[in-house]
PDB file of C-alpha atoms in Angstrom:
ATOM      1  CA  MET Q  15       2.049  -9.882 -16.542  1.00  0.00           C
ATOM      2  CA  THR Q  16      -0.869 -11.818 -14.967  1.00  0.00           C
ATOM      3  CA  ASP Q  17      -3.714  -9.553 -12.527  1.00  0.00           C
ATOM      4  CA  HIS Q  18      -3.956 -11.001  -9.006  1.00  0.00           C
ATOM      5  CA  ALA Q  19      -7.520 -10.673  -7.711  1.00  0.00           C
ATOM      6  CA  ILE Q  20      -7.063  -8.636  -4.502  1.00  0.00           C
ATOM      7  CA  LEU Q  21     -10.309  -7.305  -2.236  1.00  0.00           C
ATOM      8  CA  ILE Q  22      -9.770  -4.453   0.174  1.00  0.00           C
ATOM      9  CA  ILE Q  23     -12.124  -3.834   2.920  1.00  0.00           C
ATOM     10  CA  ASP Q  24     -11.687  -0.252   3.933  1.00  0.00           C
ATOM     11  CA  ASP Q  25     -13.819   2.800   4.611  1.00  0.00           C
ATOM     12  CA  ASP Q  26     -11.276   5.428   3.116  1.00  0.00           C
ATOM     13  CA  GLN Q  27     -12.384   5.680  -0.280  1.00  0.00           C
ATOM     14  CA  GLU Q  28      -9.247   7.843  -0.867  1.00  0.00           C
ATOM     15  CA  LEU Q  29      -7.250   5.529  -0.155  1.00  0.00           C
ATOM     16  CA  CYS Q  30      -8.705   2.751  -1.757  1.00  0.00           C
ATOM     17  CA  GLU Q  31      -8.596   4.901  -4.900  1.00  0.00           C
ATOM     18  CA  LEU Q  32      -4.806   5.701  -4.412  1.00  0.00           C
ATOM     19  CA  LEU Q  33      -3.990   1.945  -3.488  1.00  0.00           C
ATOM     20  CA  ALA Q  34      -5.954   0.609  -6.342  1.00  0.00           C
ATOM     21  CA  ASP Q  35      -3.725   2.787  -9.158  1.00  0.00           C
ATOM     22  CA  TRP Q  36      -0.659   1.983  -7.066  1.00  0.00           C
ATOM     23  CA  LEU Q  37      -1.293  -1.883  -7.429  1.00  0.00           C
ATOM     24  CA  ALA Q  38      -2.546  -2.055 -10.604  1.00  0.00           C
ATOM     25  CA  ALA Q  39       0.842  -0.856 -12.112  1.00  0.00           C
ATOM     26  CA  GLU Q  40       2.237  -3.898  -9.690  1.00  0.00           C
ATOM     27  CA  GLY Q  41       0.066  -6.567 -11.284  1.00  0.00           C
ATOM     28  CA  PHE Q  42      -2.993  -6.485  -8.928  1.00  0.00           C
ATOM     29  CA  GLN Q  43      -6.255  -6.171  -9.751  1.00  0.00           C
ATOM     30  CA  LEU Q  44      -8.015  -4.430  -6.773  1.00  0.00           C
ATOM     31  CA  THR Q  45     -12.163  -4.558  -5.942  1.00  0.00           C
ATOM     32  CA  ALA Q  46     -12.974  -2.631  -3.080  1.00  0.00           C
ATOM     33  CA  ALA Q  47     -15.421  -2.801  -0.428  1.00  0.00           C
ATOM     34  CA  HIS Q  48     -16.337   0.474   2.046  1.00  0.00           C
ATOM     35  CA  ASP Q  49     -18.496  -0.994   4.969  1.00  0.00           C
ATOM     36  CA  GLY Q  50     -18.025  -4.330   6.957  1.00  0.00           C
ATOM     37  CA  PRO Q  51     -21.237  -6.599   5.631  1.00  0.00           C
ATOM     38  CA  GLY Q  52     -20.722  -5.590   2.324  1.00  0.00           C
ATOM     39  CA  GLY Q  53     -16.961  -6.412   2.273  1.00  0.00           C
ATOM     40  CA  LEU Q  54     -17.968 -10.077   4.172  1.00  0.00           C
ATOM     41  CA  GLU Q  55     -20.677 -10.476   1.504  1.00  0.00           C
ATOM     42  CA  LEU Q  56     -18.363  -9.667  -1.423  1.00  0.00           C
ATOM     43  CA  ALA Q  57     -15.625 -12.041   0.188  1.00  0.00           C
ATOM     44  CA  ARG Q  58     -17.913 -15.127   0.398  1.00  0.00           C
ATOM     45  CA  ARG Q  59     -19.315 -14.379  -2.987  1.00  0.00           C
ATOM     46  CA  GLU Q  60     -16.333 -13.719  -5.228  1.00  0.00           C
ATOM     47  CA  THR Q  61     -13.145 -15.498  -5.232  1.00  0.00           C
ATOM     48  CA  PHE Q  62     -10.030 -13.438  -4.348  1.00  0.00           C
ATOM     49  CA  GLU Q  63      -6.172 -14.272  -4.083  1.00  0.00           C
ATOM     50  CA  ALA Q  64      -5.759 -12.277  -1.008  1.00  0.00           C
ATOM     51  CA  ILE Q  65      -7.709  -9.929   1.359  1.00  0.00           C
ATOM     52  CA  ILE Q  66      -6.794  -6.695   2.737  1.00  0.00           C
ATOM     53  CA  LEU Q  67      -8.942  -5.728   5.694  1.00  0.00           C
ATOM     54  CA  ASP Q  68      -8.914  -2.720   7.703  1.00  0.00           C
ATOM     55  CA  VAL Q  69      -9.550  -3.379  11.415  1.00  0.00           C
ATOM     56  CA  MET Q  70     -11.982   0.124  11.914  1.00  0.00           C
ATOM     57  CA  LEU Q  71     -15.267  -0.565   9.477  1.00  0.00           C
ATOM     58  CA  PRO Q  72     -18.674   0.989   9.598  1.00  0.00           C
ATOM     59  CA  GLY Q  73     -21.737  -1.888  10.126  1.00  0.00           C
ATOM     60  CA  MET Q  74     -18.782  -4.618  11.230  1.00  0.00           C
ATOM     61  CA  THR Q  75     -15.237  -4.614  12.306  1.00  0.00           C
ATOM     62  CA  GLY Q  76     -12.753  -6.224  10.754  1.00  0.00           C
ATOM     63  CA  LEU Q  77     -12.176  -8.850  13.335  1.00  0.00           C
ATOM     64  CA  GLU Q  78     -15.484  -9.723  13.440  1.00  0.00           C
ATOM     65  CA  ILE Q  79     -15.041 -10.234   9.358  1.00  0.00           C
ATOM     66  CA  LEU Q  80     -11.875 -12.355   9.790  1.00  0.00           C
ATOM     67  CA  ARG Q  81     -13.764 -14.566  12.561  1.00  0.00           C
ATOM     68  CA  SER Q  82     -16.595 -15.232   9.567  1.00  0.00           C
ATOM     69  CA  LEU Q  83     -14.310 -15.351   7.432  1.00  0.00           C
ATOM     70  CA  ARG Q  84     -11.953 -18.209   8.878  1.00  0.00           C
ATOM     71  CA  GLN Q  85     -15.270 -20.434   9.104  1.00  0.00           C
ATOM     72  CA  THR Q  86     -15.622 -21.189   5.667  1.00  0.00           C
ATOM     73  CA  CYS Q  87     -12.237 -19.955   3.955  1.00  0.00           C
ATOM     74  CA  ASN Q  88      -8.268 -19.989   4.097  1.00  0.00           C
ATOM     75  CA  THR Q  89      -7.733 -17.223   1.752  1.00  0.00           C
ATOM     76  CA  PRO Q  90      -4.602 -15.209   3.138  1.00  0.00           C
ATOM     77  CA  VAL Q  91      -5.465 -12.164   5.163  1.00  0.00           C
ATOM     78  CA  LEU Q  92      -3.368  -8.681   5.620  1.00  0.00           C
ATOM     79  CA  MET Q  93      -4.877  -6.699   8.425  1.00  0.00           C
ATOM     80  CA  LEU Q  94      -4.583  -3.001   8.329  1.00  0.00           C
ATOM     81  CA  SER Q  95      -5.101  -0.969  11.489  1.00  0.00           C
ATOM     82  CA  ALA Q  96      -4.623   2.898  12.228  1.00  0.00           C
ATOM     83  CA  ARG Q  97      -4.481   2.408  15.750  1.00  0.00           C
ATOM     84  CA  GLY Q  98      -1.439   0.300  15.930  1.00  0.00           C
ATOM     85  CA  GLU Q  99      -2.473  -1.173  19.207  1.00  0.00           C
ATOM     86  CA  PRO Q 100      -0.485  -4.461  19.839  1.00  0.00           C
ATOM     87  CA  VAL Q 101      -3.614  -6.017  21.027  1.00  0.00           C
ATOM     88  CA  ASP Q 102      -5.364  -5.545  17.467  1.00  0.00           C
ATOM     89  CA  ARG Q 103      -2.297  -7.418  15.781  1.00  0.00           C
ATOM     90  CA  ILE Q 104      -2.539 -10.210  18.554  1.00  0.00           C
ATOM     91  CA  LEU Q 105      -6.020 -10.659  18.333  1.00  0.00           C
ATOM     92  CA  GLY Q 106      -6.173 -10.654  14.694  1.00  0.00           C
ATOM     93  CA  LEU Q 107      -3.050 -13.183  14.262  1.00  0.00           C
ATOM     94  CA  GLU Q 108      -5.127 -15.216  16.977  1.00  0.00           C
ATOM     95  CA  LEU Q 109      -8.525 -15.283  14.477  1.00  0.00           C
ATOM     96  CA  GLY Q 110      -6.508 -16.358  11.621  1.00  0.00           C
ATOM     97  CA  ALA Q 111      -4.835 -13.225   9.881  1.00  0.00           C
ATOM     98  CA  ASP Q 112      -1.783 -14.106   7.974  1.00  0.00           C
ATOM     99  CA  ASP Q 113      -0.149 -10.665   8.260  1.00  0.00           C
ATOM    100  CA  TYR Q 114      -0.390  -7.235   9.813  1.00  0.00           C
ATOM    101  CA  LEU Q 115       0.231  -3.831   8.891  1.00  0.00           C
ATOM    102  CA  ALA Q 116       0.012  -0.404  10.681  1.00  0.00           C
ATOM    103  CA  LYS Q 117      -1.675   2.700   9.024  1.00  0.00           C
ATOM    104  CA  PRO Q 118      -0.441   4.790   7.555  1.00  0.00           C
ATOM    105  CA  CYS Q 119       1.440   2.264   5.200  1.00  0.00           C
ATOM    106  CA  ASP Q 120       4.108   2.440   2.304  1.00  0.00           C
ATOM    107  CA  PRO Q 121       2.308   0.984  -0.831  1.00  0.00           C
ATOM    108  CA  ARG Q 122       5.820  -0.424  -1.485  1.00  0.00           C
ATOM    109  CA  GLU Q 123       5.565  -2.334   1.519  1.00  0.00           C
ATOM    110  CA  LEU Q 124       2.164  -3.361   1.090  1.00  0.00           C
ATOM    111  CA  VAL Q 125       3.053  -4.760  -2.019  1.00  0.00           C
ATOM    112  CA  ALA Q 126       6.069  -6.588  -0.562  1.00  0.00           C
ATOM    113  CA  ARG Q 127       3.720  -8.142   2.100  1.00  0.00           C
ATOM    114  CA  LEU Q 128       1.198  -9.136  -0.700  1.00  0.00           C
ATOM    115  CA  ARG Q 129       3.393 -10.657  -2.920  1.00  0.00           C
ATOM    116  CA  ALA Q 130       4.827 -12.774   0.176  1.00  0.00           C
ATOM    117  CA  LEU Q 131       1.259 -13.814   0.755  1.00  0.00           C
ATOM    118  CA  LEU Q 132       0.803 -14.940  -2.564  1.00  0.00           C
ATOM    119  CA  ARG Q 133       4.059 -16.801  -2.693  1.00  0.00           C
ATOM    120  CA  ARG Q 134       3.122 -18.653   0.613  1.00  0.00           C
ATOM    121  CA  SER Q 135      -0.298 -19.560  -0.631  1.00  0.00           C
ATOM    122  CA  GLN Q 136       0.827 -20.500  -4.432  1.00  0.00           C
ATOM    123  CA  THR Q 137      -0.227 -23.847  -5.418  1.00  0.00           C
ATOM    124  CA  GLN Q 138       2.969 -26.131  -6.770  1.00  0.00           C
ATOM    125  CA  ALA Q 139       1.034 -28.186  -9.165  1.00  0.00           C
ATOM    126  CA  ASP Q 140       4.018 -30.081 -10.263  1.00  0.00           C
ATOM    127  CA  ASN Q 141       4.797 -30.974  -6.926  1.00  0.00           C
ATOM    128  CA  SER Q 142       1.919 -32.660  -5.400  1.00  0.00           C
ATOM    129  CA  ASN Q 143       2.581 -34.889  -2.229  1.00  0.00           C
ATOM    130  CA  VAL Q 144       0.321 -35.893   0.510  1.00  0.00           C
ATOM    131  CA  LEU Q 145       2.510 -35.873   3.781  1.00  0.00           C
ATOM    132  CA  VAL Q 146       0.984 -38.378   6.704  1.00  0.00           C
ATOM    133  CA  SER Q 147       1.898 -37.854  10.047  1.00  0.00           C
ATOM    134  CA  GLY Q 148      -0.326 -40.417  12.333  1.00  0.00           C
ATOM    135  CA  ASP Q 149      -4.377 -39.019  12.077  1.00  0.00           C
ATOM    136  CA  ILE Q 150      -2.979 -35.964  10.384  1.00  0.00           C
ATOM    137  CA  ARG Q 151      -2.765 -35.874   6.404  1.00  0.00           C
ATOM    138  CA  VAL Q 152      -1.205 -32.507   4.597  1.00  0.00           C
ATOM    139  CA  ASP Q 153      -1.554 -32.087   0.668  1.00  0.00           C
ATOM    140  CA  THR Q 154       1.533 -29.934  -0.106  1.00  0.00           C
ATOM    141  CA  ASP Q 155      -0.097 -29.066  -3.279  1.00  0.00           C
ATOM    142  CA  SER Q 156      -3.301 -27.532  -2.107  1.00  0.00           C
ATOM    143  CA  LEU Q 157      -2.222 -26.979   1.637  1.00  0.00           C
ATOM    144  CA  MET Q 158      -5.471 -28.771   2.802  1.00  0.00           C
ATOM    145  CA  ALA Q 159      -5.369 -30.533   5.668  1.00  0.00           C
ATOM    146  CA  TRP Q 160      -7.338 -33.347   7.487  1.00  0.00           C
ATOM    147  CA  GLN Q 161      -7.607 -35.037  10.720  1.00  0.00           C
ATOM    148  CA  ASN Q 162      -8.958 -38.382  11.142  1.00  0.00           C
ATOM    149  CA  ASP Q 163     -10.264 -37.947   7.862  1.00  0.00           C
ATOM    150  CA  GLU Q 164     -12.239 -34.907   8.626  1.00  0.00           C
ATOM    151  CA  PRO Q 165     -10.740 -31.212   7.060  1.00  0.00           C
ATOM    152  CA  LEU Q 166      -8.930 -28.583   9.477  1.00  0.00           C
ATOM    153  CA  SER Q 167      -9.803 -25.343   9.255  1.00  0.00           C
ATOM    154  CA  LEU Q 168      -6.345 -23.745   8.801  1.00  0.00           C
ATOM    155  CA  THR Q 169      -5.278 -20.533   7.490  1.00  0.00           C
ATOM    156  CA  GLN Q 170      -2.745 -20.552   4.648  1.00  0.00           C
ATOM    157  CA  THR Q 171       0.150 -19.925   6.992  1.00  0.00           C
ATOM    158  CA  GLU Q 172      -0.747 -22.454   9.453  1.00  0.00           C
ATOM    159  CA  ALA Q 173      -1.229 -25.013   7.043  1.00  0.00           C
ATOM    160  CA  LEU Q 174       2.065 -24.191   5.444  1.00  0.00           C
ATOM    161  CA  ILE Q 175       3.850 -24.179   8.978  1.00  0.00           C
ATOM    162  CA  LEU Q 176       1.852 -27.548   9.541  1.00  0.00           C
ATOM    163  CA  ARG Q 177       3.656 -28.914   6.212  1.00  0.00           C
ATOM    164  CA  ILE Q 178       7.032 -27.702   7.084  1.00  0.00           C
ATOM    165  CA  LEU Q 179       6.651 -29.183  10.498  1.00  0.00           C
ATOM    166  CA  ILE Q 180       5.715 -32.607   9.389  1.00  0.00           C
ATOM    167  CA  GLU Q 181       8.105 -32.552   6.667  1.00  0.00           C
ATOM    168  CA  ARG Q 182      11.057 -32.459   9.340  1.00  0.00           C
ATOM    169  CA  ALA Q 183       9.027 -34.460  12.179  1.00  0.00           C
ATOM    170  CA  GLY Q 184      11.068 -35.073  15.264  1.00  0.00           C
ATOM    171  CA  GLN Q 185      13.601 -32.442  14.024  1.00  0.00           C
ATOM    172  CA  LEU Q 186      14.287 -29.250  15.959  1.00  0.00           C
ATOM    173  CA  ILE Q 187      13.182 -26.388  13.462  1.00  0.00           C
ATOM    174  CA  ASP Q 188      14.800 -23.282  14.570  1.00  0.00           C
ATOM    175  CA  ARG Q 189      12.253 -19.912  14.949  1.00  0.00           C
ATOM    176  CA  GLN Q 190      14.248 -17.830  12.229  1.00  0.00           C
ATOM    177  CA  SER Q 191      14.269 -20.791   9.604  1.00  0.00           C
ATOM    178  CA  LEU Q 192      10.618 -21.199  10.162  1.00  0.00           C
ATOM    179  CA  SER Q 193       9.476 -17.771   9.915  1.00  0.00           C
ATOM    180  CA  ARG Q 194      11.730 -17.556   6.757  1.00  0.00           C
ATOM    181  CA  LYS Q 195      10.181 -20.614   5.255  1.00  0.00           C
ATOM    182  CA  ALA Q 196       6.353 -19.798   6.232  1.00  0.00           C
ATOM    183  CA  LEU Q 197       6.348 -16.246   6.748  1.00  0.00           C
ATOM    184  CA  ASP Q 198       8.599 -15.052   4.388  1.00  0.00           C
ATOM    185  CA  LYS Q 199      10.537 -12.619   6.515  1.00  0.00           C
ATOM    186  CA  PRO Q 200      12.983 -12.969   9.150  1.00  0.00           C
ATOM    187  CA  LEU Q 201      11.640 -12.498  12.607  1.00  0.00           C
ATOM    188  CA  GLY Q 202      12.590  -8.788  14.413  1.00  0.00           C
ATOM    189  CA  PRO Q 203      13.586  -9.041  18.465  1.00  0.00           C
ATOM    190  CA  TYR Q 204      10.147  -8.390  19.590  1.00  0.00           C
ATOM    191  CA  ASP Q 205       8.106 -10.164  16.541  1.00  0.00           C
ATOM    192  CA  ARG Q 206       5.402 -12.652  18.164  1.00  0.00           C
ATOM    193  CA  SER Q 207       3.880 -13.494  14.554  1.00  0.00           C
ATOM    194  CA  LEU Q 208       5.206 -16.847  14.268  1.00  0.00           C
ATOM    195  CA  ASP Q 209       4.476 -18.160  17.915  1.00  0.00           C
ATOM    196  CA  MET Q 210       0.938 -16.852  17.493  1.00  0.00           C
ATOM    197  CA  HIS Q 211       0.418 -18.663  14.219  1.00  0.00           C
ATOM    198  CA  VAL Q 212       2.010 -21.777  15.879  1.00  0.00           C
ATOM    199  CA  SER Q 213      -0.260 -21.296  19.026  1.00  0.00           C
ATOM    200  CA  ASN Q 214      -3.470 -21.118  16.452  1.00  0.00           C
ATOM    201  CA  LEU Q 215      -2.225 -24.481  14.949  1.00  0.00           C
ATOM    202  CA  ARG Q 216      -1.433 -26.412  17.935  1.00  0.00           C
ATOM    203  CA  ARG Q 217      -4.908 -25.204  19.172  1.00  0.00           C
ATOM    204  CA  LYS Q 218      -7.030 -26.471  16.110  1.00  0.00           C
ATOM    205  CA  LEU Q 219      -4.952 -29.596  16.337  1.00  0.00           C
ATOM    206  CA  GLY Q 220      -5.194 -30.600  19.827  1.00  0.00           C
ATOM    207  CA  THR Q 221      -3.043 -33.362  21.598  1.00  0.00           C
ATOM    208  CA  HIS Q 222      -2.543 -36.693  20.825  1.00  0.00           C
ATOM    209  CA  PRO Q 223      -4.612 -39.144  21.802  1.00  0.00           C
ATOM    210  CA  ASP Q 224      -2.457 -40.067  24.805  1.00  0.00           C
ATOM    211  CA  GLY Q 225      -2.053 -36.257  25.763  1.00  0.00           C
ATOM    212  CA  ARG Q 226       1.216 -35.573  24.258  1.00  0.00           C
ATOM    213  CA  SER Q 227       1.233 -32.121  22.804  1.00  0.00           C
ATOM    214  CA  ARG Q 228       1.887 -32.140  18.858  1.00  0.00           C
ATOM    215  CA  ILE Q 229       4.153 -29.337  18.391  1.00  0.00           C
ATOM    216  CA  GLN Q 230       6.528 -28.957  21.062  1.00  0.00           C
ATOM    217  CA  SER Q 231       8.167 -25.525  22.067  1.00  0.00           C
ATOM    218  CA  ILE Q 232      12.030 -25.967  23.070  1.00  0.00           C
ATOM    219  CA  ARG Q 233      12.690 -22.359  24.688  1.00  0.00           C
ATOM    220  CA  GLY Q 234      14.947 -19.999  22.843  1.00  0.00           C
ATOM    221  CA  ARG Q 235      15.573 -22.309  19.988  1.00  0.00           C
ATOM    222  CA  GLY Q 236      12.448 -23.465  18.160  1.00  0.00           C
ATOM    223  CA  TYR Q 237       9.827 -25.857  17.247  1.00  0.00           C
ATOM    224  CA  LEU Q 238       9.273 -29.923  16.640  1.00  0.00           C
ATOM    225  CA  TYR Q 239       6.505 -31.817  15.715  1.00  0.00           C
ATOM    226  CA  ASN Q 240       6.177 -34.954  17.593  1.00  0.00           C
TER     227      ASN Q 240
END
């Protein structure tokens, strides 16, 4: 079993030790940082397949770390919050988090969420292809994206959503299907996580030169890429 390198930034050292033992048995190698600045420095210096990031940290909040990270990298990020406030979840997703979990959490659910993140971000080397739609290009191998040959700063989840939408440009994709393909989970009755990712993606892409929206929302049904 290949160990997946995971960084956790959380000031609860006892929790980090517990998760390190649990995740090691599941094929994950956990590196821990216990304050905001140290965690950000470690995330920038070393390569990790995913990052577990607490919201409340000494020296620098998790949201501040996420904002800084998203300027330079698209490593999948799973946010943790003991407060469980909806505003934390919404703001985290707006800043580029790929998933969100309230504390205390079941380690089994954490493992399942991490595996889902890794599945979504895994490179398929034997299926390399570049999709083109107007001024947008998406490499389906690396999930890198460009607009007018300038790289787009997208999270892995946003890039995957863009790829799925462009693959079926002009066709309606219902929200449940898009969530299962891009987030690896069905949507709950009040789950707005997919909508937040699409909103972020729409903002980063901007409109077509003629002012038309690139991603059209069909109320109560889903999305289509124009």
